[in-house]
Coordinates of C-alpha atoms in Angstrom, one line a residue:
M1 CA -2.1 5.7 16.8
S2 CA -4.1 7.1 13.9
V3 CA -3.3 10.4 12.4
P4 CA -6.2 12.6 11.4
A5 CA -6.6 13.4 7.8
A6 CA -5.4 16.9 6.9
P7 CA -4.7 18.6 3.6
H8 CA -1.0 18.3 2.7
P9 CA 0.7 20.0 -0.1
V10 CA 2.5 16.9 -1.5
T11 CA 2.0 13.2 -0.5
L12 CA 3.9 10.3 -1.9
A13 CA 2.7 6.7 -1.5
L14 CA 4.8 3.6 -2.3
D15 CA 4.4 -0.1 -2.0
T16 CA 7.0 -2.8 -2.7
A17 CA 5.3 -5.7 -0.9
T18 CA 4.0 -7.4 -4.1
P19 CA 5.7 -8.2 -7.4
F20 CA 4.6 -4.7 -8.4
L21 CA 6.3 -1.4 -7.7
T22 CA 3.4 0.9 -6.9
L23 CA 3.7 4.7 -6.5
A24 CA 1.2 7.6 -6.2
L25 CA 1.7 11.3 -5.9
A26 CA -0.9 13.8 -4.9
W27 CA -0.7 17.6 -4.5
P28 CA -3.2 20.4 -4.6
G29 CA -4.8 20.2 -8.0
G30 CA -3.3 17.0 -9.2
E31 CA -2.4 13.4 -8.8
R32 CA -0.3 10.9 -10.6
T33 CA 0.2 7.1 -10.3
W34 CA 2.7 4.7 -11.6
R35 CA 2.8 0.9 -11.4
E36 CA 5.0 -1.7 -13.0
E37 CA 5.5 -5.4 -12.4
V38 CA 9.2 -5.7 -11.4
G39 CA 9.3 -9.1 -9.7
R40 CA 12.1 -8.8 -7.2
A41 CA 13.8 -5.7 -8.7
H42 CA 12.2 -3.2 -6.3
A43 CA 15.6 -2.0 -4.9
E44 CA 17.0 -1.4 -8.4
R45 CA 13.9 0.5 -9.7
L46 CA 12.4 2.3 -6.7
A47 CA 14.6 5.5 -6.4
G48 CA 14.6 6.2 -10.2
A49 CA 10.9 5.6 -10.5
V50 CA 10.1 8.0 -7.6
R51 CA 12.3 10.7 -9.1
D52 CA 10.7 10.2 -12.5
L53 CA 7.2 10.5 -10.9
F54 CA 8.1 13.8 -9.4
A55 CA 9.7 15.0 -12.7
D56 CA 6.6 13.9 -14.7
A57 CA 4.4 15.9 -12.3
G58 CA 6.6 19.0 -12.6
L59 CA 7.2 19.0 -8.9
P60 CA 10.4 19.5 -6.9
F61 CA 11.7 16.3 -5.3
H62 CA 10.0 16.7 -1.9
A63 CA 6.9 15.5 -0.1
D64 CA 5.4 16.5 3.2
T65 CA 3.8 13.1 3.9
L66 CA 4.8 9.6 2.8
V67 CA 2.5 6.6 2.9
I68 CA 4.1 3.1 3.0
G69 CA 2.4 -0.2 2.3
T70 CA 3.5 -2.2 5.3
G71 CA 2.9 -5.7 3.8
P72 CA 2.3 -8.5 3.9
G73 CA 4.9 -9.2 1.3
S74 CA 8.3 -10.7 0.7
Y75 CA 10.8 -10.0 3.4
T76 CA 13.2 -8.1 1.1
G77 CA 10.5 -6.3 -0.9
V78 CA 8.7 -4.9 2.2
R79 CA 12.0 -3.8 3.8
V80 CA 13.2 -2.1 0.6
G81 CA 10.1 0.2 0.5
A82 CA 10.1 0.8 4.3
S83 CA 13.8 1.7 4.4
Y84 CA 13.5 4.1 1.4
A85 CA 10.4 5.8 2.8
L86 CA 12.0 6.2 6.3
G87 CA 15.1 7.6 4.6
L88 CA 13.2 10.1 2.6
G89 CA 11.0 11.0 5.5
R90 CA 14.1 11.8 7.6
V91 CA 15.8 13.9 4.9
W92 CA 12.6 15.8 4.0
G93 CA 11.3 16.1 7.6
A94 CA 8.2 14.4 6.4
R95 CA 5.9 12.1 8.4
V96 CA 5.7 8.5 7.3
L97 CA 2.4 6.8 7.7
G98 CA 1.9 3.1 7.3
V99 CA -1.2 1.1 6.1
P100 CA -1.5 -2.6 5.3
T101 CA -0.7 -3.4 1.6
L102 CA -4.0 -5.1 1.4
E103 CA -5.7 -1.7 1.6
G104 CA -4.0 -0.8 -1.6
L105 CA -5.8 -3.7 -3.3
V106 CA -9.3 -2.1 -2.9
G107 CA -8.9 0.5 -5.7
G108 CA -12.1 0.7 -7.8
L109 CA -14.1 -1.5 -5.4
E110 CA -17.0 -0.5 -3.2
G111 CA -19.0 -2.2 -0.5
E112 CA -18.0 -5.3 1.5
V113 CA -15.1 -7.1 -0.3
A114 CA -12.5 -9.7 0.5
V115 CA -8.9 -9.1 -0.9
S116 CA -6.0 -11.5 -0.6
L117 CA -2.5 -12.2 -1.7
D118 CA -1.0 -15.6 -2.4
A119 CA 1.0 -16.8 0.6
R120 CA 2.0 -20.1 -1.1
R121 CA 0.9 -23.7 -0.4
E122 CA -2.8 -23.0 -0.8
N123 CA -2.6 -20.2 1.8
V124 CA -3.5 -16.5 1.4
Y125 CA -2.9 -13.4 3.4
G126 CA -6.3 -11.7 3.3
A127 CA -8.7 -9.3 4.9
V128 CA -12.4 -8.4 4.5
Y129 CA -13.2 -4.7 4.3
E130 CA -16.1 -2.3 3.8
V131 CA -14.9 0.1 1.2
R132 CA -16.5 3.6 0.9
G133 CA -15.3 6.1 -1.7
G134 CA -12.3 4.0 -2.6
V135 CA -11.0 3.8 1.0
V136 CA -11.4 1.2 3.7
G137 CA -14.1 2.5 5.9
R138 CA -14.4 -0.5 8.2
V139 CA -12.3 -3.6 8.8
I140 CA -14.7 -6.6 9.0
H141 CA -11.9 -9.2 9.3
P142 CA -8.3 -7.8 9.8
P143 CA -5.4 -9.0 7.7
H144 CA -4.3 -12.5 8.6
K145 CA -2.9 -15.6 7.0
D146 CA -5.2 -18.6 6.4
S147 CA -5.8 -21.5 4.1
L148 CA -7.5 -20.4 0.9
S149 CA -10.6 -22.5 1.7
A150 CA -10.9 -21.1 5.2
F151 CA -10.5 -17.5 3.9
E152 CA -13.2 -18.1 1.3
T153 CA -15.5 -19.3 4.0
L154 CA -14.7 -16.2 6.1
A155 CA -15.4 -14.0 3.1
A156 CA -19.0 -15.5 3.3
G157 CA -20.1 -14.9 -0.3
R158 CA -18.6 -11.4 -0.6
P159 CA -16.6 -10.7 -3.8
H160 CA -13.1 -12.1 -3.4
H161 CA -10.3 -10.4 -5.3
R162 CA -7.2 -12.6 -5.4
D163 CA -3.8 -11.1 -6.2
P164 CA -5.1 -7.9 -7.8
A165 CA -2.5 -5.3 -8.8
P166 CA -2.2 -2.7 -6.1
D167 CA -3.6 0.8 -6.6
G168 CA -1.3 3.6 -5.4
L169 CA -4.1 6.1 -5.0
A170 CA -6.1 3.7 -2.8
L171 CA -3.0 3.3 -0.6
L172 CA -2.4 7.1 -0.5
R173 CA -6.0 7.8 0.4
A174 CA -6.0 5.2 3.1
G175 CA -2.8 6.6 4.5
L176 CA -4.2 10.1 4.7
D177 CA -7.5 8.8 6.1
H178 CA -6.3 6.5 8.8
G179 CA -2.6 5.8 8.4
S180 CA -0.5 5.3 11.5
E181 CA 2.9 6.7 12.5
K182 CA 3.4 3.6 14.6
W183 CA 3.4 0.8 12.1
A184 CA 5.1 -2.6 11.8
L185 CA 6.0 -4.6 8.8
A186 CA 4.2 -7.9 7.9
Y187 CA 5.7 -10.7 5.8
L188 CA 4.1 -13.5 3.8

């Protein structure tokens, strides 16, 4: 079920599905992002990075809405982020919205684009989207796993962005625009 976009005082977005730890924070009058390639150290870095993000923004450690990238990604990475977001949501009484991690890869793009993550052995996990204003406006081909050559055929000449670094604000905006409270995790 999709949740309608509404103004929220503070929104935190996080994604741990890729080798990057990706965070974004938005509040009335401001926004902040943070991203670092951490490999498999998401569990070790996540809590401290989130607290630092709030401190750098001069905000108390509390959000009204959390947005989580639901994958695809490594089994452990995806679960670390989801567990942390669900824990914070429960403590803060905040809703937790999920969106596919692939939607966080569209930052800075416009129009019809293909985005994908390496799924090993010449496979990718990809989707084709129409991006408007930095947010997925229409899903042309939903996220799925395929061979790289089959996915490039499916992309049909559209720009294909392979393994880009995630954009926390793209994920945050997607969550507020069409995130779901009923989400499931996806693994590579």
